[in-house]
Tab-separated table of C-alpha atoms in Angstrom:
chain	number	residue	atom	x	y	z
A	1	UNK	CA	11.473	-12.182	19.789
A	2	UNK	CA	12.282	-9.568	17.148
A	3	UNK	CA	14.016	-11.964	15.085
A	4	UNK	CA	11.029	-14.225	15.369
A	5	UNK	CA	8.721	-11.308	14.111
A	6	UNK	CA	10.641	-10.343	11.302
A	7	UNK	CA	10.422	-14.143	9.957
A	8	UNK	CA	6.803	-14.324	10.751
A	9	UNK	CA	5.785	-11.428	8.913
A	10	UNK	CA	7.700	-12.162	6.167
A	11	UNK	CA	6.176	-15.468	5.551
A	12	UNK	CA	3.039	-13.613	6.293
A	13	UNK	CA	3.745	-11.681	2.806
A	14	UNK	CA	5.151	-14.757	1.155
A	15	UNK	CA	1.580	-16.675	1.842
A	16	UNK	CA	-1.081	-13.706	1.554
A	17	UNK	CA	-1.325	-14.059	-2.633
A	18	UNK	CA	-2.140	-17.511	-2.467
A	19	UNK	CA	-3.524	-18.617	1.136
A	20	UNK	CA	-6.429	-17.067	2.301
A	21	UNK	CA	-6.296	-17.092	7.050
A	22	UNK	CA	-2.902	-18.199	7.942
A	23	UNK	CA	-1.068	-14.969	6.834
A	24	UNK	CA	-3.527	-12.567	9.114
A	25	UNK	CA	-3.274	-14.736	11.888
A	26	UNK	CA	0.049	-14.818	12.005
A	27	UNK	CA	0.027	-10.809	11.535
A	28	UNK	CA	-2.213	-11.348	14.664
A	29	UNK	CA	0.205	-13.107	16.598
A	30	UNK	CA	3.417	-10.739	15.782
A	31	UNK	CA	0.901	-7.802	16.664
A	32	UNK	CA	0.067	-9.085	20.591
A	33	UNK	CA	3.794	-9.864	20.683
A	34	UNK	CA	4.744	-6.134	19.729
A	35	UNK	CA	2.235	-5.242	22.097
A	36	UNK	CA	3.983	-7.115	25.073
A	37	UNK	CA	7.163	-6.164	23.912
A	38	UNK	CA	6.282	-2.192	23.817
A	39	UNK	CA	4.460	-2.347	27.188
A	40	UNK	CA	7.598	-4.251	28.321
A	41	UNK	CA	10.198	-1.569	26.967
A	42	UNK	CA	7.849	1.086	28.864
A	43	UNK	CA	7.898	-0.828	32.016
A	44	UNK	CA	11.225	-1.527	32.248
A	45	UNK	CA	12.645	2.293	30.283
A	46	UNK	CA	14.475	0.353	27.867
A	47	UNK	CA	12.413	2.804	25.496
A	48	UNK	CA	14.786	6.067	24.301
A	49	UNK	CA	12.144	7.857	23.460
A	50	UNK	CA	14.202	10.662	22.082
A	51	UNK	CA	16.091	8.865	19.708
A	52	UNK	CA	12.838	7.221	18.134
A	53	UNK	CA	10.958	10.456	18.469
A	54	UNK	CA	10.084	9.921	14.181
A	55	UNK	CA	8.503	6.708	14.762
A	56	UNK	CA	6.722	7.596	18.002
A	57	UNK	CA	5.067	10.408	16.183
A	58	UNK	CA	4.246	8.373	13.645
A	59	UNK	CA	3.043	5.215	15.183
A	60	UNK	CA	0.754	8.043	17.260
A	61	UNK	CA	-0.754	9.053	13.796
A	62	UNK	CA	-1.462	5.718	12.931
A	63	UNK	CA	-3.591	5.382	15.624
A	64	UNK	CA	-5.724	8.470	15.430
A	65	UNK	CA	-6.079	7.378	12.122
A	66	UNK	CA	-7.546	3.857	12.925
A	67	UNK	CA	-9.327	4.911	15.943
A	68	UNK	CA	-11.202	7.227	13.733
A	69	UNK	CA	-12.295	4.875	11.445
A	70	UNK	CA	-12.936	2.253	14.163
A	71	UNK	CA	-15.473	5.281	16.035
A	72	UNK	CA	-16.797	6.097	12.105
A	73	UNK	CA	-17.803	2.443	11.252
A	74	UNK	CA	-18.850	1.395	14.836
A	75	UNK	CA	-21.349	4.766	15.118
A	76	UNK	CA	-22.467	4.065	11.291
A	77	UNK	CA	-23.199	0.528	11.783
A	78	UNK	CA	-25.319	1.194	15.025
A	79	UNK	CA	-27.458	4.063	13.081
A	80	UNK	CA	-27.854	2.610	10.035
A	81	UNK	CA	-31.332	0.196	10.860
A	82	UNK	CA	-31.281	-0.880	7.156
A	83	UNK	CA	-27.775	-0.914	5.167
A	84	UNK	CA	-27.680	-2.516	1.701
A	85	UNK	CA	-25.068	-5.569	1.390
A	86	UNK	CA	-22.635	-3.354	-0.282
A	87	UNK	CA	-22.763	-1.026	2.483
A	88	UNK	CA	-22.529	-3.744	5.210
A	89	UNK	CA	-19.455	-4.891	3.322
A	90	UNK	CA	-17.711	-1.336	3.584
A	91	UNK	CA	-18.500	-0.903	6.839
A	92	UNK	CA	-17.279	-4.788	7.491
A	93	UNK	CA	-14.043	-3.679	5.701
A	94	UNK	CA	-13.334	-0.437	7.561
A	95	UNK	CA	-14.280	-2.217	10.929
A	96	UNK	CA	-11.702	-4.933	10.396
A	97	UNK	CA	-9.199	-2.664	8.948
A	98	UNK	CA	-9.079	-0.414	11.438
A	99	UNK	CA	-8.466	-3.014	13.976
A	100	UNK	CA	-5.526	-3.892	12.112
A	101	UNK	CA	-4.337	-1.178	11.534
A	102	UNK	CA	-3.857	-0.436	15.562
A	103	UNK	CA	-2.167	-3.432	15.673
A	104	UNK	CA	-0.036	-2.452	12.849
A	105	UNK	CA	1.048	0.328	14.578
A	106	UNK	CA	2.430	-1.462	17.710
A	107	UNK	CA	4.190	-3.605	14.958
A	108	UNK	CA	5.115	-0.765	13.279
A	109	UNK	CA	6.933	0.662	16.677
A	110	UNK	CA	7.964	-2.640	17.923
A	111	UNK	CA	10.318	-3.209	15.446
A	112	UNK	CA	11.593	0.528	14.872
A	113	UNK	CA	12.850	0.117	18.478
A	114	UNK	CA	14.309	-3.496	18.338
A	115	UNK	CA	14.947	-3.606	14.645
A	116	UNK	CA	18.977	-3.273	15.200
A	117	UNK	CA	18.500	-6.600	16.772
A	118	UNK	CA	17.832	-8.812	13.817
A	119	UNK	CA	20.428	-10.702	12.533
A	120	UNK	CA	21.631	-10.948	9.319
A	121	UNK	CA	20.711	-14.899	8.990
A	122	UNK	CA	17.040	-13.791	9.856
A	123	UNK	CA	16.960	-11.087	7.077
A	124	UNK	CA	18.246	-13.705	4.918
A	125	UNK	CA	15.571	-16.231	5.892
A	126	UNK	CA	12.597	-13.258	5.414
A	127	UNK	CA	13.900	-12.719	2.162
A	128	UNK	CA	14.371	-16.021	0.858
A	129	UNK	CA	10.322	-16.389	2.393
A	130	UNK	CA	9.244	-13.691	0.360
A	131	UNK	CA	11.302	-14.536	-3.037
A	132	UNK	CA	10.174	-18.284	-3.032
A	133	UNK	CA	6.383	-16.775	-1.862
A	134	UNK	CA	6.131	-14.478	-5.129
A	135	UNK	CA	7.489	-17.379	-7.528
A	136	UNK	CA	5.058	-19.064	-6.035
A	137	UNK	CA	2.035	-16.581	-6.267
A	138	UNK	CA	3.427	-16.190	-10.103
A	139	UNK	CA	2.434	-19.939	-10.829
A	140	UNK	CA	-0.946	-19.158	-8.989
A	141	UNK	CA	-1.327	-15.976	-11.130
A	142	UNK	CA	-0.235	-17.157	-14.847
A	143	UNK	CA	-3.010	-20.159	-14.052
A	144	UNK	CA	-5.571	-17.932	-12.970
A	145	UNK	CA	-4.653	-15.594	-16.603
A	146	UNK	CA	-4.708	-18.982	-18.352
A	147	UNK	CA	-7.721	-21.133	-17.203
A	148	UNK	CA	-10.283	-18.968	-15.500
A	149	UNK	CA	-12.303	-16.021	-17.100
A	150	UNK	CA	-10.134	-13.086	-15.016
A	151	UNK	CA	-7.826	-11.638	-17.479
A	152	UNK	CA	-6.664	-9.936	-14.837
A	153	UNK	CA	-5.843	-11.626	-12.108
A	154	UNK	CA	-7.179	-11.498	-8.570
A	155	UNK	CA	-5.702	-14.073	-6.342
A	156	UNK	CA	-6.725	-14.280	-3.149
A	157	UNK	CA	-8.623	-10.427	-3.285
A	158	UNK	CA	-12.179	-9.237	-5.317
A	159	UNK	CA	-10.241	-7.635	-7.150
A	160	UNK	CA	-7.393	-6.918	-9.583
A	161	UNK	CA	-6.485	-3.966	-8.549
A	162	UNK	CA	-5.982	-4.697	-4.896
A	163	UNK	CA	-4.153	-7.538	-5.628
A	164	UNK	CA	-1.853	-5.081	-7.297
A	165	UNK	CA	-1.811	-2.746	-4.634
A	166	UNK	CA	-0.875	-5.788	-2.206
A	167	UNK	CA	2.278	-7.381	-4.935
A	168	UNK	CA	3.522	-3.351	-5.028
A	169	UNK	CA	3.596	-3.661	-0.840
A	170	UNK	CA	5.489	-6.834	-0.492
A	171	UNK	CA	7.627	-5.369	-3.164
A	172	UNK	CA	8.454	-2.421	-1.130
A	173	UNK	CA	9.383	-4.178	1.674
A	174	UNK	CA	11.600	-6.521	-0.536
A	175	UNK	CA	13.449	-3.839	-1.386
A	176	UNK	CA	13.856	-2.458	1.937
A	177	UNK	CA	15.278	-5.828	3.297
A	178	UNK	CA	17.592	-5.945	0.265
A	179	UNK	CA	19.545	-2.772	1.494
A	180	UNK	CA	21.205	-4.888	3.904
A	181	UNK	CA	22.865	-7.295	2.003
A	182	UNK	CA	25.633	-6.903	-0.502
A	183	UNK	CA	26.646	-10.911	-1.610
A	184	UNK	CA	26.595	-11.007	-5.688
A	185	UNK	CA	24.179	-13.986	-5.217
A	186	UNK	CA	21.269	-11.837	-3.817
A	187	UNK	CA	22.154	-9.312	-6.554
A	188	UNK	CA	20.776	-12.146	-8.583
A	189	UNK	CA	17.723	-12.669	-6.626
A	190	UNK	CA	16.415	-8.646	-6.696
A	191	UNK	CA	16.267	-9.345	-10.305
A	192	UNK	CA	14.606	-12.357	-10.342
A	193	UNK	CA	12.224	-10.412	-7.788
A	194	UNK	CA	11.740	-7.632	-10.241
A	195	UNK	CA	11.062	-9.476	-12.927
A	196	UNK	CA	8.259	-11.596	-10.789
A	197	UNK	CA	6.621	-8.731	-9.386
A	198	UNK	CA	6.391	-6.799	-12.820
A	199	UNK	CA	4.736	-10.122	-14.242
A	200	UNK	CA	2.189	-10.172	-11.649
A	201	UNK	CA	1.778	-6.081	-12.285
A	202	UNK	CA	1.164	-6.884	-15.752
A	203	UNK	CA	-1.345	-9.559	-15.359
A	204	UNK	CA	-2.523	-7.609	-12.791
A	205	UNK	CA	-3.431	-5.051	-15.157
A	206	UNK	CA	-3.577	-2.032	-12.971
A	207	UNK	CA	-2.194	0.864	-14.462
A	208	UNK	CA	-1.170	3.433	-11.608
A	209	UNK	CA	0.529	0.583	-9.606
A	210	UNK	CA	2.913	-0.298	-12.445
A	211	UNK	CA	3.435	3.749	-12.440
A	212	UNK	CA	4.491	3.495	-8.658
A	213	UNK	CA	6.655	0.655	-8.693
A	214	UNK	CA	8.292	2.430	-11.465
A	215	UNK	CA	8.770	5.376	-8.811
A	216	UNK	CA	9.743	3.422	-5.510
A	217	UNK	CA	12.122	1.793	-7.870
A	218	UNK	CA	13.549	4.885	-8.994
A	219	UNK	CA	13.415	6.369	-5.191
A	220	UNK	CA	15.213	3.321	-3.822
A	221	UNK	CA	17.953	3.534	-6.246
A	222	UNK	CA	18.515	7.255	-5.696
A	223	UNK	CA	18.772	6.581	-2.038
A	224	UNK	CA	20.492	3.591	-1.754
A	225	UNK	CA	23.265	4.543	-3.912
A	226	UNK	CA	23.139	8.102	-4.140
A	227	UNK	CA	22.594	8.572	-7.360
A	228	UNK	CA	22.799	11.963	-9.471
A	229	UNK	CA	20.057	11.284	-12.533
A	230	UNK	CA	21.460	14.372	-14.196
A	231	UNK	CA	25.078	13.863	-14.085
A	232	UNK	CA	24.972	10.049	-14.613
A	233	UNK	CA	24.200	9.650	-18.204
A	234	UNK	CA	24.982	6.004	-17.917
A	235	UNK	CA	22.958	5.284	-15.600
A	236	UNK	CA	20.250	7.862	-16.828
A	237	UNK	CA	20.396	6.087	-19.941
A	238	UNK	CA	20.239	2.243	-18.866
A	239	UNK	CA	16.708	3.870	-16.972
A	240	UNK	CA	14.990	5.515	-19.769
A	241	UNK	CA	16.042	2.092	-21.605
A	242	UNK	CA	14.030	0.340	-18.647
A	243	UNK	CA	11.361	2.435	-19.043
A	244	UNK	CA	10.905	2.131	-22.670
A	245	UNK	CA	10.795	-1.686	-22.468
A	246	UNK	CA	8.037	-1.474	-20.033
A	247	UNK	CA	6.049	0.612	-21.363
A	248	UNK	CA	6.535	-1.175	-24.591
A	249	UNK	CA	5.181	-4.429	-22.741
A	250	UNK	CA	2.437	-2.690	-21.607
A	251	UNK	CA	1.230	-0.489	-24.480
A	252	UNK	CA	-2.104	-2.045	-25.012
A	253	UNK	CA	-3.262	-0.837	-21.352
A	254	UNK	CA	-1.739	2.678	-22.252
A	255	UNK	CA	-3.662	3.268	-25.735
A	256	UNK	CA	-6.731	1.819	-23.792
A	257	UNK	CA	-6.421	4.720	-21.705
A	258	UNK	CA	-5.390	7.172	-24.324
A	259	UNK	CA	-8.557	6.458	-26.035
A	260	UNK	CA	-10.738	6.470	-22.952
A	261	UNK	CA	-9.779	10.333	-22.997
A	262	UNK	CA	-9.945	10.880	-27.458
A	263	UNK	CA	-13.230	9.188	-26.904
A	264	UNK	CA	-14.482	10.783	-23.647
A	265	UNK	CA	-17.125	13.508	-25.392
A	266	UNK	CA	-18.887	10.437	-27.171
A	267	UNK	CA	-18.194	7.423	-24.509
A	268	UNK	CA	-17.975	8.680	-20.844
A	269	UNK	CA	-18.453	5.425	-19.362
A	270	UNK	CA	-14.695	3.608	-19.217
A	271	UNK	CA	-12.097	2.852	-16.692
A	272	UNK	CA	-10.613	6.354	-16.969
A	273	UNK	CA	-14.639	8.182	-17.471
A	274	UNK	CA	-16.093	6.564	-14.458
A	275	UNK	CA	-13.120	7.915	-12.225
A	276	UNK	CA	-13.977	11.556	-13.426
A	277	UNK	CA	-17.622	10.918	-12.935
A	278	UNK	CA	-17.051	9.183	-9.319
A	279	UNK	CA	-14.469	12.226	-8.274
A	280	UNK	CA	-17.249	14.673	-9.644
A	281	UNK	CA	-19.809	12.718	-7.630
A	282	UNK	CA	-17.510	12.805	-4.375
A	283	UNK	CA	-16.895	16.432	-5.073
A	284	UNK	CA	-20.700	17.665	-4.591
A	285	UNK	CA	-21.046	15.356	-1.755
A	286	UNK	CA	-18.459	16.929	0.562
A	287	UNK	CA	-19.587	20.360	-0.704
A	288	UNK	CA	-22.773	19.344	0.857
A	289	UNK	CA	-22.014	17.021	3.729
A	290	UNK	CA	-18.040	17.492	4.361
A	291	UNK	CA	-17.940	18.019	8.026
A	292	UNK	CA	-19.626	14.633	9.392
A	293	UNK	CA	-19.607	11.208	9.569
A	294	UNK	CA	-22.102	9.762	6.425
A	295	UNK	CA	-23.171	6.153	5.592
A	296	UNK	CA	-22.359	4.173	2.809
A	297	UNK	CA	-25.990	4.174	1.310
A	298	UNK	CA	-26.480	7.838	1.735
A	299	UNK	CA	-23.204	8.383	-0.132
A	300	UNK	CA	-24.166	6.171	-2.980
A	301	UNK	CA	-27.552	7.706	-3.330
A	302	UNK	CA	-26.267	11.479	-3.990
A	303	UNK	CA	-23.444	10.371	-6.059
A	304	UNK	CA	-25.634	8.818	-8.018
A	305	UNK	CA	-28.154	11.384	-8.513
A	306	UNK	CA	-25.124	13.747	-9.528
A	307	UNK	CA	-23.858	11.036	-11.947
A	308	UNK	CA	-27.224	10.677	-13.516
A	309	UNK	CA	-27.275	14.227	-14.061
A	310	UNK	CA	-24.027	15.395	-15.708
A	311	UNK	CA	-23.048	12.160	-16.522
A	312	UNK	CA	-26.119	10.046	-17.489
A	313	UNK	CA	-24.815	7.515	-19.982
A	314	UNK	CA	-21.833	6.325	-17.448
A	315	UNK	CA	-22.869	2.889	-16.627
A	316	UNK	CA	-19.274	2.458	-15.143
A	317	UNK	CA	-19.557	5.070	-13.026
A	318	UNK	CA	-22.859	4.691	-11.900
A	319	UNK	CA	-22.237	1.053	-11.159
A	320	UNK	CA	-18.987	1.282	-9.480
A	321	UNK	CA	-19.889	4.392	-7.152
A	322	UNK	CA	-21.160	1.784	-4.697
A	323	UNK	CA	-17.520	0.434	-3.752
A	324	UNK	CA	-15.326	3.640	-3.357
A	325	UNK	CA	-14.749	6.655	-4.275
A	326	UNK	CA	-11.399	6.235	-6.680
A	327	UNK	CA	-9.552	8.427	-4.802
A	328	UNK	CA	-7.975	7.966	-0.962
A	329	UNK	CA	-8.817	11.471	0.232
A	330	UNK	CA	-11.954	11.683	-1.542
A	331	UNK	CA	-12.929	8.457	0.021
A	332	UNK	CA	-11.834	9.826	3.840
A	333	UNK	CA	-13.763	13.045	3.467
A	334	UNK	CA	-16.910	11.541	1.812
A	335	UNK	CA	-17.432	9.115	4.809
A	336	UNK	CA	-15.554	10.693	7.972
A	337	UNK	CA	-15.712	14.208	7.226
A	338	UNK	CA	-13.216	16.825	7.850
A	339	UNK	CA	-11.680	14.595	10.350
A	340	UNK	CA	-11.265	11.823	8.464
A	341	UNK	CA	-9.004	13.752	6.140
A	342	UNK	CA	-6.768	15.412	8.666
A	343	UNK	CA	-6.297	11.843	10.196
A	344	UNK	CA	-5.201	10.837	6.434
A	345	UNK	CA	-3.279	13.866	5.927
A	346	UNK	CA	-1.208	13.689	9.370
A	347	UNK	CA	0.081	10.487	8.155
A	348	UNK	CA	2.109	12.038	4.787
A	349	UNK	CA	2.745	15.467	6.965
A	350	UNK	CA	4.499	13.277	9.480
A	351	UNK	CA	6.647	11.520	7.203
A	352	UNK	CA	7.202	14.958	5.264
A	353	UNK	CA	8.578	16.312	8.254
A	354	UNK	CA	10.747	13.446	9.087
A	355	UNK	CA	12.257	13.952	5.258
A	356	UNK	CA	13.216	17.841	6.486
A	357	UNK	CA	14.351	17.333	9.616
A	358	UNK	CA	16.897	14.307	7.782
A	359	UNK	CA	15.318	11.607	9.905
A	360	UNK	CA	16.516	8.391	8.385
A	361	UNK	CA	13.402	7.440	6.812
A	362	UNK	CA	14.694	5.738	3.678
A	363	UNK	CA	13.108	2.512	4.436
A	364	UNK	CA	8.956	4.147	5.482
A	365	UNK	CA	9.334	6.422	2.473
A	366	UNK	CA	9.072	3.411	-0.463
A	367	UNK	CA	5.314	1.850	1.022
A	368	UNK	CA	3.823	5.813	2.061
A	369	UNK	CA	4.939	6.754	-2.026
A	370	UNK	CA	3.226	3.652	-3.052
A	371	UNK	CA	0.315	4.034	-1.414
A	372	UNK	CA	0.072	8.171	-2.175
A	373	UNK	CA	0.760	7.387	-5.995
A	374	UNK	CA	-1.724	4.465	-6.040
A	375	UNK	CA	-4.101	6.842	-3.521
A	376	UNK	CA	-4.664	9.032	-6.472
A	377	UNK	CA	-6.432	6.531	-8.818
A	378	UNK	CA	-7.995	4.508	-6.312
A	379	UNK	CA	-9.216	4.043	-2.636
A	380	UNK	CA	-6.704	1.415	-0.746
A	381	UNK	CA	-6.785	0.844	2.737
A	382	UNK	CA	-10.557	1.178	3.518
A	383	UNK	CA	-9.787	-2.397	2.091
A	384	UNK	CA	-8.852	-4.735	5.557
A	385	UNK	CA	-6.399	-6.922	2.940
A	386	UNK	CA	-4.741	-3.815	1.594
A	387	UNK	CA	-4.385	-2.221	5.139
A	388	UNK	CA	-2.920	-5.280	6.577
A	389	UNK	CA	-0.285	-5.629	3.714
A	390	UNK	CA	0.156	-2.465	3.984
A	391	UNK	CA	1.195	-2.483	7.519
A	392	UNK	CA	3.597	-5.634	7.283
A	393	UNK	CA	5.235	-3.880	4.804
A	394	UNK	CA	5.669	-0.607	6.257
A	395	UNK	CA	6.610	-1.991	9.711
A	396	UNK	CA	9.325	-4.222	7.928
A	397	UNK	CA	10.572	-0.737	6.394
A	398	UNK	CA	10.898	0.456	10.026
A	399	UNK	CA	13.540	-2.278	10.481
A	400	UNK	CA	17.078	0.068	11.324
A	401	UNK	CA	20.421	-1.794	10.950
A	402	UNK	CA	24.202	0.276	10.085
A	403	UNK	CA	24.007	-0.372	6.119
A	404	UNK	CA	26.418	-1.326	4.200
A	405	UNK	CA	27.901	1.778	2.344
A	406	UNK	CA	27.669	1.350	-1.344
A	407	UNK	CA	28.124	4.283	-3.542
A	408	UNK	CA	28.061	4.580	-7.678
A	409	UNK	CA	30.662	7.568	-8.685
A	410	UNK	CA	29.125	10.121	-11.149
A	411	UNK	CA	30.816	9.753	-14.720
């Protein structure tokens, strides 16, 4: 059955940027088989719990963590008599997500237990899904770019950004699945994958998400071969050559954003302004109202006030205040309170504690960077697309085999 997950979810991932109901309810389906197959391990003691005690604890945070949001959005959506149709979408969005997020988590678990079960042949088929899947979702994207009025493309999301947020997921778990095979041929195909999922970063057009694939990159390399940056000038040298090119390719996004901040005194209201205004606006909210559960509309209301007083000519902000808050733990605290932010923050202290106690967490630790470096720009899983993604990708990640043992010698 494990083997048959893995698959599943992988073609999951390979369909999501381009079909729009068959890849969540197959993420349904591997979630009520996880299910069975946890409360089957249990029955039976088949379970060590000792030896997964890293995943238990955090498969446990993962549900506090939905279960809060499922009790915030629940409680808000019986007290709030009138909601306005953006707040009825966020609520809508945190109601879903949170349900799939539980599920995640018994994903998430299912295959940290059974993961040393899946076969080589299946990896193989998962990753052949997901390579032929973002080839495919290229196509989709460059005639989206070409022949619609989105410059940056959106797919199957509302927007660019979480489409980027969702390509930088399935990238993660690409990677992952990668570290387990060692044939020249699929040497070929992590290049043809990095080159496809750049593309769609670029049409993508978000900036922090090109940032963090640049850093899981960087982390899976240093892991997976054990690299010294410092005493490897070779390969420190074919990276900052990587890095150049990229940032070369996408200069016109960086000098947009240089002179969003040059300009900031005289024009406020930009990509880069209207996160400083929304942050400022979240700020004196939870200085106010930090301890309890608050709805959408209230939110909005007092952000906007703030923003029309210290900020009054930042349409962008103003505007965009509605949706999020630009910031993950900004946009826990503002709705669920003190709560909502230690339910957020168990998450990265569990996985920070697996990394000192030298819990094999190689795999987990390229999504949770992703989502913390893309966390700081924007919100991402109060999104039910981004939270599923971001589950299939992160229970893939949980996936424990003996790996091959590949090592680059310092020069």
């Amino acid at each position: 059955m494990v083997n048959f997950s893995v698959i599943a979810l992988c073609l999951a991932l390979s369909l999501n940027m381009f079909v729009t109901g068959l890849p969540q309810k197959i993420f349904y389906l591997v979630s009520y088989l996880s299910v069975a197959s946890i409360l089957y391990g249990v029955a039976r003691r088949r379970i060590d719990f000792k030896e997964n005690g890293f995943y238990l604890a955090l498969f446990a945070v993962l549900i506090i963590f939905a279960l809060i949001r499922l009790f915030w959005a629940i409680h808000v959506k019986g007290i709030d008599t009138a909601p306005s149709t953006d707040a009825m979408t966020n609520i809508g969005n945190y109601l879903l997500g949170a349900k799939r997020l539980l599920l995640g988590a018994f994903v998430l678990l299912s295959l940290a237990i059974y993961g040393h079960r899946v076969s080589t042949t299946t990896l193989r088929i998962g990753r052949g899904l997901i390579l032929v899947g973002l080839l495919i979702t290229l196509g989709f994207g460059i005639h989206e770019h070409l022949y619609t009025e989105n410059i940056r493309i959106k797919l199957t999301t509302e927007a660019a950004s979480m489409s980027s947020y969702m390509i930088l997921f399935i990238y993660c778990a690409w990677l992952w699945l990668s570290r387990f095979e060692t044939h020249a041929y699929w040497k070929v195909a992590d290049v043809v994958v990095l080159a496809v999922t750049f593309a769609l970063l670029y049409l993508c057009g978000t900036r922090v998400t090109l940032i963090a694939m640049i850093a899981v990159g960087l982390l899976f390399l240093v892991q997976t071969y054990r690299l010294s940056l410092l005493t490897n000038w070779r390969i420190s040298a074919l990276l900052v050559g990587v890095l150049a090119v990229l940032i070369l390719m996408t200069s016109n996004r960086w000098v947009e954003g240089m002179q969003d901040i040059e300009n900031y005194g005289s024009n406020s209201s930009t990509s880069l302004g209207a996160r400083v205004a929304i942050w400022g606006g979240a700020v004196n909210f939870i200085e106010h109202h930090g301890g309890g559960f608050t709805t959408p509309d209230a939110r909005t209301t007092e952000a906007r006030q703030f923003i029309m007083a210290h900020y009054p000519l930042n349409v962008e902000g103003y505007t965009n205040v509605k949706y999020n808050m630009h910031n993950e733990f900004l946009e826990v605290t503002t709705l669920q309170g003190w709560l909502g932010t230690l339910s957020l923050a168990l998450i990265y202290l569990t996985v920070l504690t697996g990394v000192l106690k030298k819990c094999d967490l190689r795999g987990v630790a390229l999504p949770m960077l992703g989502l913390f470096i893309a966390g700081l720009t924007d919100s991402v899983l109060p999104y039910n697309q981004t939270a599923t993604i971001f589950m299939m990708a992160l229970a893939l990640c949980c996936i424990r085999r003996p790996l091959p043992v590949t090592r680059v010698t310092s020069a």
